[in-house]
Amino acid sequence: MGSKGHELSRRAFLKTTGAAGIAAVVPLLRPISARTWPGNQRSGLRPEPPAVLENGFPMATEPLRGLAAKKGLLIGTAFSSDAFKKDPVYGEVMAREFNCLVAENEMKLDVLQRVRGQFDFGPAEVMMAFAGRHGMKVRAVPLVWHDALPEWARDKTFPRSEALDILREHIFTVMRHFRGRVFAWDVLNEGLSDTGPGLREEGPWYRSIGPEYVERAYHWAHEADPQAALFYNDYAMDGMSEKADRCYRWVQELLGRGVPIHGVGLQYHVRMDKHPQPSEVTQNIRRFNDLGLIVHITELDVWLPKNAARAEFQQQADIYRGVFEAALAAPKCQAVVLWGFTDRYSWVPGISNGTYDHALIFDRDYRPKPAYEAISSVLGNTAPADCGARVREGVPL
Ligand code: XIL
């Protein structure tokens, strides 16, 4: 990589958008990019990242967050407080490259309420403090889920009114605690059945309350923090899949009943040999946008076989490129969040029993992979249809 390509694209940017384009974008960029690096304040738009990381690895290009901000896009990553505590390079690269964070596990029920009724915000606050220091937006996942349950809720069926009380208390306590610091919440995660039709029936909330738990959760969440954007988040619905069709109809129905839902999260965990085409991803995002909803890509990673060959890393880069192109081509895709950024701490080898690996954009030694380059080039590129003058709508950046 090198800064040359970015210089070129900056020039192309100026040429395509002219001064009016720059003027339209700059005010929106300031809140994010000005806080990124101290040097920014002196040099206006141009970030001045350190050239060498603490581990000695040279980083010469303009960071992704600066490039993304020019497109009006948030680029995020999952944050692991364990990795953060033991590995200084982890935080360094994260602060440099991303302008949005989500807790990988620290805001799930089994951490926040490991003991029933006793809320532990400690691990999440580690991330919140880091995000505050580095001018990063925070989105949160998930308030309600059938997974990541503490012992006291796992395999349980509660009397209906007790389950409603648990959910209500959890939503109010957690959202009020983070109010003003979390801009988007995945209120419900993975609530739809995989095989359809209808909702997933496993988990204590459906079992104890029935389908109504969904609406209750969104209304409570809206009451707890009326400013927050409330999302529904799920997997296997990134492209125009059957599940995405079902989600579309279901969300439309919820909106029709006045349920406060503002966005849809596409998890986007994909394998190299099984992933949607960028055009259908744009089409999918667009139809949710047409319902008035914002879309976030929330947990992007691209799994390669454990013993992947060189060519497969290139294919992976193409998939990452396609995701960002798809996101930029849609009217209201506000954020692309990766499920981590270094293969050193990815969940993929564990969840796939060692079959898959290498799913992220930096290798285990924080060397940027071809996927990093691909994203950098999409974000640094000024395609005529999507030049910098265009600003993503939705919650202001
Ligand atoms: C995963 C984490 O990455 C792992 O560390 C944890 O052991 C299990 O959960 N969909 C989600 C995320 O919504 O919360 C999951 O995160 C990955 C799948």
Short mmCIF file of C-alpha atoms and ligand atoms in Angstrom, two decimals:
data_model
loop_
_atom_site.label_atom_id
_atom_site.label_comp_id
_atom_site.label_asym_id
_atom_site.label_seq_id
_atom_site.Cartn_x
_atom_site.Cartn_y
_atom_site.Cartn_z
CA MET A 1 0.00 0.00 0.00
CA GLY A 2 1.22 3.57 -0.02
CA SER A 3 -0.31 6.94 0.16
CA LYS A 4 -0.04 7.49 -3.56
CA GLY A 5 -3.34 5.84 -4.45
CA HIS A 6 -5.08 7.95 -1.86
CA GLU A 7 -3.43 11.11 -3.13
CA LEU A 8 -4.78 10.30 -6.55
CA SER A 9 -8.24 9.62 -5.29
CA ARG A 10 -8.20 12.80 -3.25
CA ARG A 11 -7.41 14.71 -6.40
CA ALA A 12 -10.16 12.83 -8.22
CA PHE A 13 -12.46 13.71 -5.36
CA LEU A 14 -11.74 17.40 -5.71
CA LYS A 15 -12.23 17.17 -9.42
CA THR A 16 -15.55 15.35 -9.19
CA THR A 17 -17.18 17.24 -6.37
CA GLY A 18 -15.59 20.66 -6.61
CA ALA A 19 -15.60 23.14 -3.74
CA ALA A 20 -19.35 22.77 -3.18
CA GLY A 21 -18.94 19.07 -2.50
CA ILE A 22 -16.21 19.67 0.03
CA ALA A 23 -18.22 22.41 1.72
CA ALA A 24 -21.14 20.05 2.08
CA VAL A 25 -19.10 17.32 3.66
CA VAL A 26 -16.69 19.15 5.91
CA PRO A 27 -19.07 20.27 8.66
CA LEU A 28 -20.31 16.72 9.06
CA LEU A 29 -16.85 15.30 9.21
CA ARG A 30 -15.49 17.55 11.87
CA PRO A 31 -17.04 15.88 14.92
CA ILE A 32 -15.44 12.56 14.05
CA SER A 33 -12.22 13.33 12.29
CA ALA A 34 -11.15 16.31 14.35
CA ARG A 35 -11.01 14.11 17.40
CA THR A 36 -9.18 11.26 15.70
CA TRP A 37 -5.66 12.58 15.87
CA PRO A 38 -4.41 15.69 17.58
CA GLY A 39 -2.68 16.68 14.35
CA ASN A 40 -6.06 16.90 12.65
CA GLN A 41 -6.91 20.18 14.24
CA ARG A 42 -3.90 21.74 12.64
CA SER A 43 -4.31 20.23 9.20
CA GLY A 44 -8.07 20.34 8.66
CA LEU A 45 -9.31 17.37 6.70
CA ARG A 46 -6.11 15.45 6.53
CA PRO A 47 -5.44 13.03 9.41
CA GLU A 48 -1.90 12.54 10.63
CA PRO A 49 -1.67 9.00 11.99
CA PRO A 50 1.54 7.66 13.46
CA ALA A 51 3.66 6.07 10.73
CA VAL A 52 4.78 3.15 12.88
CA LEU A 53 2.74 1.08 15.30
CA GLU A 54 4.00 0.05 18.71
CA ASN A 55 4.86 -3.38 17.27
CA GLY A 56 7.08 -1.75 14.68
CA PHE A 57 4.73 -2.30 11.77
CA PRO A 58 4.61 0.66 9.37
CA MET A 59 1.21 2.17 8.65
CA ALA A 60 1.41 4.72 5.92
CA THR A 61 -2.05 5.06 4.39
CA GLU A 62 -4.86 7.25 5.52
CA PRO A 63 -6.86 5.32 8.13
CA LEU A 64 -10.20 3.81 7.18
CA ARG A 65 -12.15 5.99 9.60
CA GLY A 66 -11.06 9.18 7.89
CA LEU A 67 -11.91 7.80 4.48
CA ALA A 68 -15.25 6.48 5.71
CA ALA A 69 -16.13 9.80 7.33
CA LYS A 70 -15.68 11.51 3.99
CA LYS A 71 -18.36 9.18 2.65
CA GLY A 72 -20.62 9.93 5.62
CA LEU A 73 -20.21 6.31 6.73
CA LEU A 74 -19.43 4.90 10.16
CA ILE A 75 -16.90 2.08 10.11
CA GLY A 76 -16.98 0.03 13.26
CA THR A 77 -15.57 -2.99 14.99
CA ALA A 78 -16.50 -5.29 17.84
CA PHE A 79 -14.49 -4.48 20.95
CA SER A 80 -13.15 -7.16 23.28
CA SER A 81 -12.20 -5.85 26.72
CA ASP A 82 -10.01 -8.93 27.31
CA ALA A 83 -7.93 -8.25 24.21
CA PHE A 84 -7.83 -4.56 25.04
CA LYS A 85 -6.47 -5.15 28.54
CA LYS A 86 -3.64 -7.45 27.54
CA ASP A 87 -2.55 -6.06 24.18
CA PRO A 88 -1.64 -2.37 23.65
CA VAL A 89 -1.42 -2.71 19.86
CA TYR A 90 -5.07 -3.79 19.80
CA GLY A 91 -6.30 -0.43 21.08
CA GLU A 92 -3.83 1.48 18.98
CA VAL A 93 -4.97 -0.01 15.69
CA MET A 94 -8.61 0.18 16.68
CA ALA A 95 -8.44 3.88 17.54
CA ARG A 96 -6.63 4.56 14.30
CA GLU A 97 -8.96 2.73 11.94
CA PHE A 98 -12.51 2.86 13.36
CA ASN A 99 -15.01 5.50 14.35
CA CYS A 100 -17.66 3.19 15.83
CA LEU A 101 -17.58 0.41 18.44
CA VAL A 102 -19.82 -2.37 19.65
CA ALA A 103 -19.11 -4.58 22.64
CA GLU A 104 -18.43 -8.12 21.47
CA ASN A 105 -19.78 -9.63 24.70
CA GLU A 106 -19.74 -6.97 27.43
CA MET A 107 -23.31 -5.77 26.98
CA LYS A 108 -24.99 -9.15 26.83
CA LEU A 109 -27.32 -10.33 29.58
CA ASP A 110 -24.88 -12.90 30.98
CA VAL A 111 -22.33 -10.15 31.64
CA LEU A 112 -24.62 -7.26 32.59
CA GLN A 113 -26.72 -9.38 34.94
CA ARG A 114 -24.68 -12.44 35.75
CA VAL A 115 -26.40 -12.30 39.14
CA ARG A 116 -30.08 -11.57 38.78
CA GLY A 117 -30.89 -7.98 39.73
CA GLN A 118 -27.23 -6.95 40.12
CA PHE A 119 -26.05 -4.94 37.17
CA ASP A 120 -22.36 -4.99 36.31
CA PHE A 121 -21.43 -2.25 33.86
CA GLY A 122 -17.68 -2.53 34.52
CA PRO A 123 -16.57 -4.38 31.35
CA ALA A 124 -18.80 -2.24 29.12
CA GLU A 125 -17.47 0.93 30.71
CA VAL A 126 -13.94 -0.02 29.64
CA MET A 127 -15.15 0.23 26.07
CA MET A 128 -17.23 3.36 26.68
CA ALA A 129 -14.21 5.17 28.12
CA PHE A 130 -12.07 4.16 25.15
CA ALA A 131 -14.76 5.25 22.69
CA GLY A 132 -15.06 8.58 24.49
CA ARG A 133 -11.32 9.17 24.35
CA HIS A 134 -11.18 8.49 20.63
CA GLY A 135 -14.37 10.17 19.43
CA MET A 136 -16.08 6.92 18.45
CA LYS A 137 -19.82 6.33 18.26
CA VAL A 138 -21.17 3.32 20.15
CA ARG A 139 -23.88 0.94 19.02
CA ALA A 140 -25.02 -1.81 21.35
CA VAL A 141 -26.00 -5.42 20.90
CA PRO A 142 -28.30 -6.95 22.18
CA LEU A 143 -30.95 -6.07 24.77
CA VAL A 144 -33.02 -9.17 24.14
CA TRP A 145 -31.64 -12.44 22.82
CA HIS A 146 -32.27 -16.15 23.26
CA ASP A 147 -28.51 -16.67 23.73
CA ALA A 148 -25.78 -15.39 26.12
CA LEU A 149 -28.08 -16.07 29.05
CA PRO A 150 -26.88 -16.19 32.64
CA GLU A 151 -27.40 -19.36 34.63
CA TRP A 152 -30.56 -17.98 36.27
CA ALA A 153 -32.33 -17.52 32.93
CA ARG A 154 -30.95 -20.41 30.89
CA ASP A 155 -33.47 -23.15 30.09
CA LYS A 156 -36.00 -21.40 32.30
CA THR A 157 -39.66 -20.73 31.74
CA PHE A 158 -40.86 -17.95 34.04
CA PRO A 159 -44.43 -17.08 34.90
CA ARG A 160 -45.49 -14.59 32.23
CA SER A 161 -45.65 -11.51 34.45
CA GLU A 162 -42.28 -12.31 36.00
CA ALA A 163 -40.62 -12.57 32.57
CA LEU A 164 -42.15 -9.25 31.55
CA ASP A 165 -40.80 -7.67 34.75
CA ILE A 166 -37.30 -9.06 34.09
CA LEU A 167 -37.20 -7.73 30.54
CA ARG A 168 -38.65 -4.37 31.49
CA GLU A 169 -36.19 -3.87 34.35
CA HIS A 170 -33.26 -4.95 32.18
CA ILE A 171 -34.17 -2.63 29.31
CA PHE A 172 -34.84 0.38 31.53
CA THR A 173 -31.79 -0.06 33.76
CA VAL A 174 -29.36 -0.67 30.92
CA MET A 175 -30.65 1.95 28.51
CA ARG A 176 -30.96 4.62 31.16
CA HIS A 177 -27.42 3.87 32.30
CA PHE A 178 -26.01 4.38 28.81
CA ARG A 179 -28.45 7.07 27.68
CA GLY A 180 -26.77 9.70 25.52
CA ARG A 181 -23.71 7.50 25.00
CA VAL A 182 -25.15 4.75 22.79
CA PHE A 183 -26.75 5.98 19.59
CA ALA A 184 -28.17 2.68 18.32
CA TRP A 185 -29.42 -0.43 20.09
CA ASP A 186 -30.12 -3.86 18.75
CA VAL A 187 -33.22 -4.28 20.87
CA LEU A 188 -33.91 -7.78 19.59
CA ASN A 189 -31.26 -10.07 18.16
CA GLU A 190 -32.07 -13.13 16.04
CA GLY A 191 -35.74 -13.19 16.97
CA LEU A 192 -36.95 -14.73 13.70
CA SER A 193 -37.17 -18.44 13.13
CA ASP A 194 -34.54 -19.88 10.79
CA THR A 195 -37.01 -22.05 8.99
CA GLY A 196 -40.06 -19.78 9.27
CA PRO A 197 -42.72 -18.72 9.49
CA GLY A 198 -42.83 -16.57 12.58
CA LEU A 199 -40.57 -16.10 15.56
CA ARG A 200 -37.88 -18.30 17.00
CA GLU A 201 -39.51 -20.22 19.81
CA GLU A 202 -36.46 -21.15 21.85
CA GLY A 203 -35.29 -18.98 24.73
CA PRO A 204 -36.99 -17.92 27.93
CA TRP A 205 -38.65 -14.78 26.52
CA TYR A 206 -40.74 -16.39 23.82
CA ARG A 207 -41.38 -19.42 26.02
CA SER A 208 -42.57 -17.36 28.97
CA ILE A 209 -44.33 -14.48 27.25
CA GLY A 210 -45.18 -15.54 23.70
CA PRO A 211 -44.77 -13.37 20.58
CA GLU A 212 -45.83 -10.24 22.41
CA TYR A 213 -42.42 -9.92 24.08
CA VAL A 214 -41.13 -8.28 20.91
CA GLU A 215 -43.47 -5.31 20.87
CA ARG A 216 -43.13 -4.82 24.59
CA ALA A 217 -39.36 -4.68 24.33
CA TYR A 218 -39.39 -2.00 21.59
CA HIS A 219 -41.91 0.18 23.40
CA TRP A 220 -39.93 -0.01 26.64
CA ALA A 221 -36.69 0.73 24.84
CA HIS A 222 -38.20 3.79 23.21
CA GLU A 223 -39.53 4.99 26.55
CA ALA A 224 -36.16 4.43 28.22
CA ASP A 225 -34.23 6.44 25.63
CA PRO A 226 -36.38 8.28 23.10
CA GLN A 227 -33.28 9.56 21.26
CA ALA A 228 -31.78 6.14 20.53
CA ALA A 229 -32.21 4.39 17.19
CA LEU A 230 -33.78 0.98 17.79
CA PHE A 231 -32.74 -1.88 15.52
CA TYR A 232 -33.72 -5.43 14.74
CA ASN A 233 -30.59 -7.50 14.05
CA ASP A 234 -30.24 -10.92 12.43
CA TYR A 235 -28.12 -13.20 10.23
CA ALA A 236 -28.70 -14.89 6.85
CA MET A 237 -30.68 -11.92 5.57
CA ASP A 238 -27.91 -9.81 4.06
CA GLY A 239 -28.97 -10.43 0.46
CA MET A 240 -32.44 -11.11 -0.97
CA SER A 241 -32.84 -14.38 0.92
CA GLU A 242 -36.06 -16.04 1.98
CA LYS A 243 -35.30 -14.97 5.56
CA ALA A 244 -34.74 -11.39 4.43
CA ASP A 245 -38.15 -11.49 2.69
CA ARG A 246 -39.74 -12.70 5.90
CA CYS A 247 -37.95 -10.04 7.92
CA TYR A 248 -39.09 -7.36 5.51
CA ARG A 249 -42.76 -8.38 5.81
CA TRP A 250 -42.52 -8.76 9.57
CA VAL A 251 -40.87 -5.38 10.17
CA GLN A 252 -43.40 -3.76 7.87
CA GLU A 253 -46.15 -5.29 9.99
CA LEU A 254 -44.51 -4.06 13.22
CA LEU A 255 -44.24 -0.55 11.79
CA GLY A 256 -47.89 -0.73 10.78
CA ARG A 257 -48.77 -1.45 14.39
CA GLY A 258 -46.77 1.57 15.59
CA VAL A 259 -43.86 -0.38 17.07
CA PRO A 260 -40.91 2.00 17.43
CA ILE A 261 -38.32 0.36 15.24
CA HIS A 262 -35.91 2.55 13.33
CA GLY A 263 -33.39 0.27 11.74
CA VAL A 264 -32.41 -3.19 10.60
CA GLY A 265 -29.02 -4.76 11.28
CA LEU A 266 -27.59 -7.21 8.77
CA GLN A 267 -25.02 -9.33 10.61
CA TYR A 268 -23.15 -10.38 7.48
CA HIS A 269 -21.19 -13.36 8.77
CA VAL A 270 -20.33 -15.02 5.47
CA ARG A 271 -18.08 -17.74 4.08
CA MET A 272 -15.95 -17.34 1.04
CA ASP A 273 -18.03 -19.92 -0.83
CA LYS A 274 -21.40 -18.69 0.39
CA HIS A 275 -22.15 -15.00 0.30
CA PRO A 276 -24.66 -12.72 -1.42
CA GLN A 277 -23.88 -10.58 -4.44
CA PRO A 278 -23.37 -6.85 -3.77
CA SER A 279 -26.26 -5.89 -6.08
CA GLU A 280 -28.78 -7.93 -4.09
CA VAL A 281 -27.40 -6.55 -0.82
CA THR A 282 -28.01 -3.03 -2.11
CA GLN A 283 -31.47 -4.10 -3.26
CA ASN A 284 -32.19 -5.52 0.19
CA ILE A 285 -30.94 -2.44 2.03
CA ARG A 286 -32.89 -0.24 -0.32
CA ARG A 287 -36.21 -1.93 0.38
CA PHE A 288 -35.71 -1.49 4.13
CA ASN A 289 -34.75 2.13 3.47
CA ASP A 290 -37.97 2.51 1.50
CA LEU A 291 -39.85 1.56 4.67
CA GLY A 292 -38.13 4.52 6.33
CA LEU A 293 -35.56 2.36 8.14
CA ILE A 294 -31.84 2.90 8.49
CA VAL A 295 -29.64 -0.14 7.83
CA HIS A 296 -26.41 -1.07 9.57
CA ILE A 297 -24.17 -3.92 8.60
CA THR A 298 -23.43 -5.09 12.11
CA GLU A 299 -21.08 -8.08 12.37
CA LEU A 300 -19.19 -8.40 9.14
CA ASP A 301 -16.59 -11.14 8.77
CA VAL A 302 -15.61 -13.32 5.81
CA TRP A 303 -14.55 -16.83 6.75
CA LEU A 304 -11.76 -18.61 4.91
CA PRO A 305 -10.78 -22.26 5.25
CA LYS A 306 -8.19 -22.79 7.94
CA ASN A 307 -5.49 -23.57 5.38
CA ALA A 308 -6.45 -20.87 2.93
CA ALA A 309 -4.10 -20.25 0.00
CA ARG A 310 -2.95 -16.86 -1.23
CA ALA A 311 -5.62 -16.62 -3.92
CA GLU A 312 -8.33 -17.05 -1.34
CA PHE A 313 -7.17 -13.95 0.52
CA GLN A 314 -7.68 -12.07 -2.71
CA GLN A 315 -11.18 -13.50 -3.10
CA GLN A 316 -11.85 -12.45 0.45
CA ALA A 317 -10.76 -8.93 -0.41
CA ASP A 318 -13.22 -8.90 -3.29
CA ILE A 319 -16.04 -9.88 -0.95
CA TYR A 320 -15.14 -7.12 1.50
CA ARG A 321 -14.94 -4.68 -1.39
CA GLY A 322 -18.40 -5.75 -2.53
CA VAL A 323 -19.90 -5.21 0.91
CA PHE A 324 -18.64 -1.64 1.10
CA GLU A 325 -19.70 -0.93 -2.46
CA ALA A 326 -23.15 -2.29 -1.70
CA ALA A 327 -23.39 -0.20 1.46
CA LEU A 328 -22.35 2.98 -0.31
CA ALA A 329 -24.74 2.39 -3.19
CA ALA A 330 -27.77 2.21 -0.86
CA PRO A 331 -29.48 5.41 0.27
CA LYS A 332 -29.40 4.89 4.04
CA CYS A 333 -26.75 2.40 5.04
CA GLN A 334 -25.21 4.38 7.84
CA ALA A 335 -22.64 2.00 9.34
CA VAL A 336 -20.55 -1.02 8.46
CA VAL A 337 -19.33 -2.77 11.60
CA LEU A 338 -16.80 -5.60 11.44
CA TRP A 339 -16.92 -8.39 14.01
CA GLY A 340 -13.41 -7.62 15.14
CA PHE A 341 -10.47 -6.52 13.02
CA THR A 342 -7.54 -8.81 13.76
CA ASP A 343 -7.46 -12.58 13.21
CA ARG A 344 -5.65 -12.75 16.53
CA TYR A 345 -8.97 -12.34 18.39
CA SER A 346 -11.68 -13.53 16.01
CA TRP A 347 -14.55 -15.75 17.20
CA VAL A 348 -14.42 -17.73 13.92
CA PRO A 349 -11.90 -20.53 14.71
CA GLY A 350 -13.78 -21.26 17.95
CA ILE A 351 -17.30 -21.32 16.54
CA SER A 352 -16.26 -23.37 13.50
CA ASN A 353 -14.24 -25.91 15.51
CA GLY A 354 -11.08 -24.84 13.74
CA THR A 355 -12.45 -25.36 10.22
CA TYR A 356 -12.49 -21.65 9.33
CA ASP A 357 -10.18 -18.77 10.16
CA HIS A 358 -8.63 -15.55 8.75
CA ALA A 359 -12.01 -13.79 8.66
CA LEU A 360 -10.89 -10.22 9.40
CA ILE A 361 -8.88 -7.47 7.75
CA PHE A 362 -5.65 -7.61 9.79
CA ASP A 363 -3.70 -10.81 10.32
CA ARG A 364 -2.61 -12.07 13.72
CA ASP A 365 0.36 -9.68 13.73
CA TYR A 366 -1.75 -6.68 12.75
CA ARG A 367 -0.50 -6.68 9.20
CA PRO A 368 -3.24 -5.31 6.92
CA LYS A 369 -4.50 -8.00 4.54
CA PRO A 370 -5.71 -7.55 0.95
CA ALA A 371 -9.18 -7.05 2.45
CA TYR A 372 -7.93 -3.94 4.22
CA GLU A 373 -6.55 -2.60 0.96
CA ALA A 374 -9.82 -3.34 -0.80
CA ILE A 375 -11.86 -1.40 1.75
CA SER A 376 -9.37 1.42 1.71
CA SER A 377 -9.63 1.67 -2.05
CA VAL A 378 -13.45 1.62 -2.08
CA LEU A 379 -13.62 4.29 0.59
CA GLY A 380 -10.88 6.34 -0.99
CA ASN A 381 -12.48 6.05 -4.39
CA THR A 382 -14.84 8.63 -5.75
CA ALA A 383 -17.13 6.84 -8.13
CA PRO A 384 -19.24 9.38 -10.01
CA ALA A 385 -22.52 8.12 -8.59
CA ASP A 386 -21.31 8.31 -5.04
CA CYS A 387 -18.92 11.17 -4.64
CA GLY A 388 -18.15 12.80 -1.35
CA ALA A 389 -20.96 15.35 -1.58
CA ARG A 390 -23.44 12.66 -0.68
CA VAL A 391 -24.10 12.40 2.99
CA ARG A 392 -25.69 9.45 4.63
CA GLU A 393 -29.06 10.17 6.14
CA GLY A 394 -30.45 8.96 9.41
CA VAL A 395 -29.02 9.67 12.84
CA PRO A 396 -26.49 12.48 12.41
CA LEU A 397 -22.90 11.29 12.53
C1 XIL B 1 -20.26 -13.99 19.64
C2 XIL B 1 -18.93 -13.51 20.19
O1 XIL B 1 -18.13 -13.07 19.13
C3 XIL B 1 -18.22 -14.64 20.91
O2 XIL B 1 -17.06 -14.16 21.57
C4 XIL B 1 -19.16 -15.29 21.93
O3 XIL B 1 -18.53 -16.41 22.50
C5 XIL B 1 -20.46 -15.70 21.28
O4 XIL B 1 -21.06 -14.58 20.63
N1 XIL B 1 -24.17 -13.13 16.45
C6 XIL B 1 -24.21 -12.18 17.43
C7 XIL B 1 -23.01 -11.94 18.27
O5 XIL B 1 -25.19 -11.43 17.52
O6 XIL B 1 -23.34 -11.44 19.53
C8 XIL B 1 -22.16 -13.19 18.38
O7 XIL B 1 -20.96 -12.89 19.10
C9 XIL B 1 -21.86 -13.74 17.01
C10 XIL B 1 -23.14 -14.11 16.30
#
